[in-house]
PDB file of C-alpha atoms in Angstrom:
ATOM      1  CA  UNK A   1       0.055  -0.030   0.043  1.00  0.00           C
ATOM      2  CA  UNK A   2       3.204   2.717   0.253  1.00  0.00           C
ATOM      3  CA  UNK A   3       5.051   3.556  -2.889  1.00  0.00           C
ATOM      4  CA  UNK A   4       8.537   4.944  -2.293  1.00  0.00           C
ATOM      5  CA  UNK A   5       9.532   8.020  -3.772  1.00  0.00           C
ATOM      6  CA  UNK A   6      12.530   6.788  -5.572  1.00  0.00           C
ATOM      7  CA  UNK A   7      10.072   4.365  -7.264  1.00  0.00           C
ATOM      8  CA  UNK A   8       7.411   6.435  -8.149  1.00  0.00           C
ATOM      9  CA  UNK A   9       6.567   7.010 -12.183  1.00  0.00           C
ATOM     10  CA  UNK A  10       8.977   9.787 -13.361  1.00  0.00           C
ATOM     11  CA  UNK A  11       6.230  12.116 -14.448  1.00  0.00           C
ATOM     12  CA  UNK A  12       5.043  12.261 -10.691  1.00  0.00           C
ATOM     13  CA  UNK A  13       6.238  16.144  -9.995  1.00  0.00           C
ATOM     14  CA  UNK A  14       7.714  15.376  -6.687  1.00  0.00           C
ATOM     15  CA  UNK A  15      11.176  15.939  -4.787  1.00  0.00           C
ATOM     16  CA  UNK A  16      12.615  12.446  -4.772  1.00  0.00           C
ATOM     17  CA  UNK A  17      14.723  12.896  -1.723  1.00  0.00           C
ATOM     18  CA  UNK A  18      12.394  14.659   0.116  1.00  0.00           C
ATOM     19  CA  UNK A  19      10.876  12.070   2.491  1.00  0.00           C
ATOM     20  CA  UNK A  20      10.753   8.439   1.860  1.00  0.00           C
ATOM     21  CA  UNK A  21       7.062   7.685   0.686  1.00  0.00           C
ATOM     22  CA  UNK A  22       4.357   9.007  -1.630  1.00  0.00           C
ATOM     23  CA  UNK A  23       0.804   8.517  -1.607  1.00  0.00           C
ATOM     24  CA  UNK A  24       0.095   4.950  -3.801  1.00  0.00           C
ATOM     25  CA  UNK A  25      -2.746   5.115  -6.199  1.00  0.00           C
ATOM     26  CA  UNK A  26      -5.475   2.538  -5.108  1.00  0.00           C
ATOM     27  CA  UNK A  27      -6.312  -0.185  -7.216  1.00  0.00           C
ATOM     28  CA  UNK A  28      -8.711   0.795 -10.189  1.00  0.00           C
ATOM     29  CA  UNK A  29      -9.494   1.573 -13.844  1.00  0.00           C
ATOM     30  CA  UNK A  30      -5.810   2.458 -14.364  1.00  0.00           C
ATOM     31  CA  UNK A  31      -2.107   0.860 -13.985  1.00  0.00           C
ATOM     32  CA  UNK A  32      -0.577   1.861 -11.059  1.00  0.00           C
ATOM     33  CA  UNK A  33       2.572   3.021 -12.786  1.00  0.00           C
ATOM     34  CA  UNK A  34       0.486   5.094 -15.389  1.00  0.00           C
ATOM     35  CA  UNK A  35      -1.655   7.011 -13.619  1.00  0.00           C
ATOM     36  CA  UNK A  36      -1.814   9.979 -10.878  1.00  0.00           C
ATOM     37  CA  UNK A  37      -3.268   9.608  -7.306  1.00  0.00           C
ATOM     38  CA  UNK A  38      -5.964  12.265  -7.010  1.00  0.00           C
ATOM     39  CA  UNK A  39      -4.226  13.616  -3.830  1.00  0.00           C
ATOM     40  CA  UNK A  40      -0.926  14.246  -6.162  1.00  0.00           C
ATOM     41  CA  UNK A  41      -3.074  16.070  -8.903  1.00  0.00           C
ATOM     42  CA  UNK A  42      -4.826  18.484  -6.393  1.00  0.00           C
ATOM     43  CA  UNK A  43      -1.996  19.270  -3.978  1.00  0.00           C
ATOM     44  CA  UNK A  44       1.443  18.989  -6.251  1.00  0.00           C
ATOM     45  CA  UNK A  45       0.008  19.532  -9.853  1.00  0.00           C
ATOM     46  CA  UNK A  46      -2.302  22.267  -9.120  1.00  0.00           C
ATOM     47  CA  UNK A  47      -1.303  23.719  -5.996  1.00  0.00           C
ATOM     48  CA  UNK A  48      -4.947  24.198  -4.445  1.00  0.00           C
ATOM     49  CA  UNK A  49      -3.793  23.055  -0.907  1.00  0.00           C
ATOM     50  CA  UNK A  50      -0.354  23.064   0.490  1.00  0.00           C
ATOM     51  CA  UNK A  51      -0.498  19.966   2.816  1.00  0.00           C
ATOM     52  CA  UNK A  52      -2.103  16.373   2.555  1.00  0.00           C
ATOM     53  CA  UNK A  53      -4.288  17.031   5.384  1.00  0.00           C
ATOM     54  CA  UNK A  54      -6.222  20.066   3.543  1.00  0.00           C
ATOM     55  CA  UNK A  55      -6.050  18.659   0.397  1.00  0.00           C
ATOM     56  CA  UNK A  56      -7.903  15.337   1.992  1.00  0.00           C
ATOM     57  CA  UNK A  57     -10.572  17.572   3.255  1.00  0.00           C
ATOM     58  CA  UNK A  58     -11.027  19.563  -0.011  1.00  0.00           C
ATOM     59  CA  UNK A  59     -11.640  15.767  -1.563  1.00  0.00           C
ATOM     60  CA  UNK A  60     -13.925  14.620   1.170  1.00  0.00           C
ATOM     61  CA  UNK A  61     -15.924  17.785   0.765  1.00  0.00           C
ATOM     62  CA  UNK A  62     -16.944  16.452  -2.872  1.00  0.00           C
ATOM     63  CA  UNK A  63     -15.116  19.397  -4.583  1.00  0.00           C
ATOM     64  CA  UNK A  64     -13.553  17.169  -7.164  1.00  0.00           C
ATOM     65  CA  UNK A  65     -15.167  15.289 -10.069  1.00  0.00           C
ATOM     66  CA  UNK A  66     -13.619  12.417 -12.308  1.00  0.00           C
ATOM     67  CA  UNK A  67     -15.226  11.947 -15.187  1.00  0.00           C
ATOM     68  CA  UNK A  68     -18.190  13.944 -14.316  1.00  0.00           C
ATOM     69  CA  UNK A  69     -18.587  11.906 -10.892  1.00  0.00           C
ATOM     70  CA  UNK A  70     -17.658  13.068  -7.468  1.00  0.00           C
ATOM     71  CA  UNK A  71     -14.694  11.185  -6.119  1.00  0.00           C
ATOM     72  CA  UNK A  72     -13.829  11.205  -2.248  1.00  0.00           C
ATOM     73  CA  UNK A  73     -11.272   9.031  -2.060  1.00  0.00           C
ATOM     74  CA  UNK A  74      -7.643  10.978  -2.213  1.00  0.00           C
ATOM     75  CA  UNK A  75      -5.865   7.584  -4.000  1.00  0.00           C
ATOM     76  CA  UNK A  76      -8.109   7.268  -6.767  1.00  0.00           C
ATOM     77  CA  UNK A  77      -6.258   6.533  -9.677  1.00  0.00           C
ATOM     78  CA  UNK A  78      -6.312   9.009 -12.338  1.00  0.00           C
ATOM     79  CA  UNK A  79      -5.303   8.419 -15.727  1.00  0.00           C
ATOM     80  CA  UNK A  80      -5.187   8.598 -19.664  1.00  0.00           C
ATOM     81  CA  UNK A  81      -7.692  10.998 -20.921  1.00  0.00           C
ATOM     82  CA  UNK A  82      -9.898  11.270 -17.484  1.00  0.00           C
ATOM     83  CA  UNK A  83     -11.318  14.252 -17.279  1.00  0.00           C
ATOM     84  CA  UNK A  84     -10.733  16.419 -13.822  1.00  0.00           C
ATOM     85  CA  UNK A  85     -13.780  19.405 -12.957  1.00  0.00           C
ATOM     86  CA  UNK A  86     -13.638  21.576 -10.011  1.00  0.00           C
ATOM     87  CA  UNK A  87     -17.219  23.516 -10.141  1.00  0.00           C
ATOM     88  CA  UNK A  88     -16.261  25.877  -7.121  1.00  0.00           C
ATOM     89  CA  UNK A  89     -13.213  27.515  -8.968  1.00  0.00           C
ATOM     90  CA  UNK A  90     -14.748  26.927 -12.577  1.00  0.00           C
ATOM     91  CA  UNK A  91     -11.549  24.382 -13.788  1.00  0.00           C
ATOM     92  CA  UNK A  92     -11.342  21.572 -15.994  1.00  0.00           C
ATOM     93  CA  UNK A  93      -8.484  19.447 -16.953  1.00  0.00           C
ATOM     94  CA  UNK A  94      -7.716  16.456 -19.052  1.00  0.00           C
ATOM     95  CA  UNK A  95      -4.932  14.122 -18.382  1.00  0.00           C
ATOM     96  CA  UNK A  96      -2.656  13.522 -21.769  1.00  0.00           C
ATOM     97  CA  UNK A  97       0.038  11.692 -22.907  1.00  0.00           C
ATOM     98  CA  UNK A  98       3.679  13.560 -22.742  1.00  0.00           C
ATOM     99  CA  UNK A  99       7.009  12.628 -23.161  1.00  0.00           C
ATOM    100  CA  UNK A 100       7.581  12.373 -19.475  1.00  0.00           C
ATOM    101  CA  UNK A 101       4.397  10.179 -19.123  1.00  0.00           C
ATOM    102  CA  UNK A 102       1.268  11.805 -18.394  1.00  0.00           C
ATOM    103  CA  UNK A 103       0.476  15.554 -17.829  1.00  0.00           C
ATOM    104  CA  UNK A 104      -2.777  17.739 -17.439  1.00  0.00           C
ATOM    105  CA  UNK A 105      -3.873  20.215 -19.935  1.00  0.00           C
ATOM    106  CA  UNK A 106      -6.452  22.862 -19.031  1.00  0.00           C
ATOM    107  CA  UNK A 107      -9.766  22.407 -21.145  1.00  0.00           C
ATOM    108  CA  UNK A 108     -13.047  24.565 -21.516  1.00  0.00           C
ATOM    109  CA  UNK A 109     -16.035  23.416 -19.607  1.00  0.00           C
ATOM    110  CA  UNK A 110     -17.970  22.417 -22.743  1.00  0.00           C
ATOM    111  CA  UNK A 111     -14.930  19.946 -23.591  1.00  0.00           C
ATOM    112  CA  UNK A 112     -15.389  18.357 -19.880  1.00  0.00           C
ATOM    113  CA  UNK A 113     -18.745  16.958 -20.767  1.00  0.00           C
ATOM    114  CA  UNK A 114     -17.237  13.942 -22.987  1.00  0.00           C
ATOM    115  CA  UNK A 115     -14.155  12.063 -22.895  1.00  0.00           C
ATOM    116  CA  UNK A 116     -12.354   9.636 -25.516  1.00  0.00           C
ATOM    117  CA  UNK A 117     -12.078   5.759 -24.491  1.00  0.00           C
ATOM    118  CA  UNK A 118     -10.095   3.245 -26.350  1.00  0.00           C
ATOM    119  CA  UNK A 119     -11.918  -0.280 -26.828  1.00  0.00           C
ATOM    120  CA  UNK A 120      -9.636  -3.248 -25.461  1.00  0.00           C
ATOM    121  CA  UNK A 121     -11.986  -5.692 -24.990  1.00  0.00           C
ATOM    122  CA  UNK A 122     -15.100  -7.212 -26.565  1.00  0.00           C
ATOM    123  CA  UNK A 123     -16.787 -10.582 -25.408  1.00  0.00           C
ATOM    124  CA  UNK A 124     -20.481 -12.224 -25.739  1.00  0.00           C
ATOM    125  CA  UNK A 125     -22.101 -12.157 -22.195  1.00  0.00           C
ATOM    126  CA  UNK A 126     -25.558 -13.547 -21.221  1.00  0.00           C
ATOM    127  CA  UNK A 127     -28.708 -12.191 -22.794  1.00  0.00           C
ATOM    128  CA  UNK A 128     -27.413 -12.526 -25.924  1.00  0.00           C
ATOM    129  CA  UNK A 129     -25.400  -9.192 -25.321  1.00  0.00           C
ATOM    130  CA  UNK A 130     -21.762  -8.027 -26.289  1.00  0.00           C
ATOM    131  CA  UNK A 131     -19.737  -6.304 -23.384  1.00  0.00           C
ATOM    132  CA  UNK A 132     -17.426  -3.912 -24.667  1.00  0.00           C
ATOM    133  CA  UNK A 133     -14.627  -2.809 -22.330  1.00  0.00           C
ATOM    134  CA  UNK A 134     -12.858   0.541 -22.415  1.00  0.00           C
ATOM    135  CA  UNK A 135      -9.394   1.369 -21.522  1.00  0.00           C
ATOM    136  CA  UNK A 136     -10.349   3.155 -18.308  1.00  0.00           C
ATOM    137  CA  UNK A 137     -12.416   0.299 -16.699  1.00  0.00           C
ATOM    138  CA  UNK A 138     -15.666   1.404 -18.030  1.00  0.00           C
ATOM    139  CA  UNK A 139     -17.562  -1.299 -19.816  1.00  0.00           C
ATOM    140  CA  UNK A 140     -21.340  -0.768 -21.618  1.00  0.00           C
ATOM    141  CA  UNK A 141     -23.570  -3.692 -23.382  1.00  0.00           C
ATOM    142  CA  UNK A 142     -25.003  -3.583 -26.836  1.00  0.00           C
ATOM    143  CA  UNK A 143     -27.325  -6.191 -28.992  1.00  0.00           C
ATOM    144  CA  UNK A 144     -25.523  -8.946 -30.839  1.00  0.00           C
ATOM    145  CA  UNK A 145     -26.818  -7.028 -34.033  1.00  0.00           C
ATOM    146  CA  UNK A 146     -24.324  -4.021 -33.174  1.00  0.00           C
ATOM    147  CA  UNK A 147     -21.400  -5.905 -32.317  1.00  0.00           C
ATOM    148  CA  UNK A 148     -19.804  -5.111 -35.691  1.00  0.00           C
ATOM    149  CA  UNK A 149     -19.787  -1.738 -34.954  1.00  0.00           C
ATOM    150  CA  UNK A 150     -17.582  -1.766 -32.242  1.00  0.00           C
ATOM    151  CA  UNK A 151     -13.809  -3.081 -32.790  1.00  0.00           C
ATOM    152  CA  UNK A 152     -10.839  -3.405 -30.111  1.00  0.00           C
ATOM    153  CA  UNK A 153      -8.486  -0.626 -31.420  1.00  0.00           C
ATOM    154  CA  UNK A 154     -11.544   1.763 -31.802  1.00  0.00           C
ATOM    155  CA  UNK A 155     -11.644   4.864 -29.926  1.00  0.00           C
ATOM    156  CA  UNK A 156     -15.332   6.031 -28.603  1.00  0.00           C
ATOM    157  CA  UNK A 157     -16.804   9.391 -27.689  1.00  0.00           C
ATOM    158  CA  UNK A 158     -18.375   9.029 -24.569  1.00  0.00           C
ATOM    159  CA  UNK A 159     -20.967  11.586 -23.097  1.00  0.00           C
ATOM    160  CA  UNK A 160     -20.414  11.974 -19.188  1.00  0.00           C
ATOM    161  CA  UNK A 161     -23.388  11.893 -17.868  1.00  0.00           C
ATOM    162  CA  UNK A 162     -23.233  11.654 -13.835  1.00  0.00           C
ATOM    163  CA  UNK A 163     -26.265   9.057 -13.995  1.00  0.00           C
ATOM    164  CA  UNK A 164     -25.143   6.990 -17.061  1.00  0.00           C
ATOM    165  CA  UNK A 165     -22.349   7.471 -19.530  1.00  0.00           C
ATOM    166  CA  UNK A 166     -23.529   7.120 -23.321  1.00  0.00           C
ATOM    167  CA  UNK A 167     -21.521   6.353 -26.480  1.00  0.00           C
ATOM    168  CA  UNK A 168     -22.012   9.143 -28.853  1.00  0.00           C
ATOM    169  CA  UNK A 169     -19.416   8.483 -31.483  1.00  0.00           C
ATOM    170  CA  UNK A 170     -16.802   5.638 -32.579  1.00  0.00           C
ATOM    171  CA  UNK A 171     -13.821   6.586 -34.186  1.00  0.00           C
ATOM    172  CA  UNK A 172     -12.180   3.631 -36.371  1.00  0.00           C
ATOM    173  CA  UNK A 173      -8.918   2.270 -36.011  1.00  0.00           C
ATOM    174  CA  UNK A 174      -7.918   2.005 -39.403  1.00  0.00           C
ATOM    175  CA  UNK A 175      -5.291   2.902 -42.024  1.00  0.00           C
ATOM    176  CA  UNK A 176      -4.869   6.694 -42.169  1.00  0.00           C
ATOM    177  CA  UNK A 177      -6.477   7.188 -38.845  1.00  0.00           C
ATOM    178  CA  UNK A 178      -4.895   9.832 -36.570  1.00  0.00           C
ATOM    179  CA  UNK A 179      -3.221   8.591 -33.483  1.00  0.00           C
ATOM    180  CA  UNK A 180      -1.190   9.421 -30.645  1.00  0.00           C
ATOM    181  CA  UNK A 181       1.587   7.288 -28.795  1.00  0.00           C
ATOM    182  CA  UNK A 182       0.437   6.451 -25.214  1.00  0.00           C
ATOM    183  CA  UNK A 183       3.614   4.078 -24.361  1.00  0.00           C
ATOM    184  CA  UNK A 184       7.093   3.736 -25.314  1.00  0.00           C
ATOM    185  CA  UNK A 185      10.018   6.186 -26.292  1.00  0.00           C
ATOM    186  CA  UNK A 186       7.433   8.125 -28.656  1.00  0.00           C
ATOM    187  CA  UNK A 187       4.982   8.748 -26.172  1.00  0.00           C
ATOM    188  CA  UNK A 188       2.924  12.083 -26.340  1.00  0.00           C
ATOM    189  CA  UNK A 189       3.718  12.063 -30.310  1.00  0.00           C
ATOM    190  CA  UNK A 190       1.190  12.077 -32.893  1.00  0.00           C
ATOM    191  CA  UNK A 191       1.079  10.492 -36.367  1.00  0.00           C
ATOM    192  CA  UNK A 192      -1.149   8.452 -38.598  1.00  0.00           C
ATOM    193  CA  UNK A 193      -1.418   4.607 -39.444  1.00  0.00           C
ATOM    194  CA  UNK A 194      -0.095   3.312 -42.290  1.00  0.00           C
ATOM    195  CA  UNK A 195      -0.847  -0.200 -42.090  1.00  0.00           C
ATOM    196  CA  UNK A 196      -1.081  -3.310 -39.841  1.00  0.00           C
ATOM    197  CA  UNK A 197       1.572  -5.607 -39.916  1.00  0.00           C
ATOM    198  CA  UNK A 198       1.055  -9.373 -40.165  1.00  0.00           C
ATOM    199  CA  UNK A 199       1.844 -11.105 -37.449  1.00  0.00           C
ATOM    200  CA  UNK A 200       3.054 -14.657 -36.626  1.00  0.00           C
ATOM    201  CA  UNK A 201       1.330 -17.006 -34.147  1.00  0.00           C
ATOM    202  CA  UNK A 202       1.219 -15.901 -30.567  1.00  0.00           C
ATOM    203  CA  UNK A 203       2.800 -12.223 -31.435  1.00  0.00           C
ATOM    204  CA  UNK A 204       1.107  -9.142 -30.292  1.00  0.00           C
ATOM    205  CA  UNK A 205      -0.291  -7.401 -33.150  1.00  0.00           C
ATOM    206  CA  UNK A 206       1.870  -4.523 -34.312  1.00  0.00           C
ATOM    207  CA  UNK A 207       0.996  -1.393 -36.464  1.00  0.00           C
ATOM    208  CA  UNK A 208       3.230   0.442 -38.901  1.00  0.00           C
ATOM    209  CA  UNK A 209       2.871   4.407 -38.051  1.00  0.00           C
ATOM    210  CA  UNK A 210       4.149   7.492 -39.687  1.00  0.00           C
ATOM    211  CA  UNK A 211       5.054   9.718 -36.588  1.00  0.00           C
ATOM    212  CA  UNK A 212       7.052  13.349 -37.330  1.00  0.00           C
ATOM    213  CA  UNK A 213       8.067  12.140 -40.734  1.00  0.00           C
ATOM    214  CA  UNK A 214       9.401   8.620 -39.814  1.00  0.00           C
ATOM    215  CA  UNK A 215       7.957   5.423 -40.178  1.00  0.00           C
ATOM    216  CA  UNK A 216       8.200   3.192 -37.045  1.00  0.00           C
ATOM    217  CA  UNK A 217       6.484  -0.141 -36.211  1.00  0.00           C
ATOM    218  CA  UNK A 218       4.631   0.236 -32.587  1.00  0.00           C
ATOM    219  CA  UNK A 219       2.426  -2.337 -30.763  1.00  0.00           C
ATOM    220  CA  UNK A 220      -0.929  -1.955 -31.290  1.00  0.00           C
ATOM    221  CA  UNK A 221      -1.631  -1.318 -27.717  1.00  0.00           C
ATOM    222  CA  UNK A 222       0.693   1.812 -27.892  1.00  0.00           C
ATOM    223  CA  UNK A 223      -1.525   3.794 -30.037  1.00  0.00           C
ATOM    224  CA  UNK A 224      -4.907   5.672 -29.481  1.00  0.00           C
ATOM    225  CA  UNK A 225      -6.841   6.645 -32.088  1.00  0.00           C
ATOM    226  CA  UNK A 226      -8.085  10.312 -32.096  1.00  0.00           C
ATOM    227  CA  UNK A 227     -10.589  12.300 -34.330  1.00  0.00           C
ATOM    228  CA  UNK A 228      -9.060  14.584 -36.539  1.00  0.00           C
ATOM    229  CA  UNK A 229     -10.017  17.792 -34.609  1.00  0.00           C
ATOM    230  CA  UNK A 230      -9.089  16.801 -31.406  1.00  0.00           C
ATOM    231  CA  UNK A 231      -5.992  18.626 -29.759  1.00  0.00           C
ATOM    232  CA  UNK A 232      -3.674  17.498 -27.175  1.00  0.00           C
TER     233      UNK A 232
END
C-alpha cells in the first residue's frame, strides 16, 4: 500500500529525496505506473492546497469530479484522458500523454462533458449481449446486431452523464487514422496509421505508423486513435 518516492513514476511532480514515501494510487481503472493519485493532482500539480491534510479535506468535501462523478478517495487513480472538474473554481483539466508520461491540460467546460476511450475488449455475455470494455475500466452492453460496429482498437467518444455514461461516436482504427502514442519512447507524439503488420502465431499485434516524418513499428496497444479535430 506504500510507494517509495524513488520508485514512483517519473512524471510524478515530486522531490525524490524529500521524504521516503509518496501517496500510492488505489487499485482501480488504470495501471499503478500510469496514473496519478488524486491527492497528488490537487496538491502538487494544481497547487490548490499545500499539505496532505488540507487536500484530503477538499476531496472529502466532494469538490473534485473525475469523469463527471464525485470522487472522495484521495488515492483514486486518475489516468489517460480522464477529465478532472472543480466546479467551485470553474476549472477543468484533461490527462494527456506527454514525453514525460502523463500531464494535465486545462480545457474548456464544454469539452469536459465528454471523453475519449479506447476499446480494449469485447465478449459475449448472457442475454445475447456483447460487453465492450474500455481502457479506463468502463464497460457497456450492446445488442448482438451492433457487435460489428465496435472493434478492439477503436476509440469511442463518451458523454459524461453523472447518472449514466453514453457512447456518442466511434472513431475507427484503420489506415490513415490519426493516433497518439501512449507508451514507449515516442509517447505523446502524434501520427497516422499506415498499415497493420501481419503477425506470426502468438505474437502481439503491431502497426506501422508515421510519426513526425518517420515510419516506425509499434505494438497496437501503444497507439490511441483520435478524431482529426482533437488537439492534445
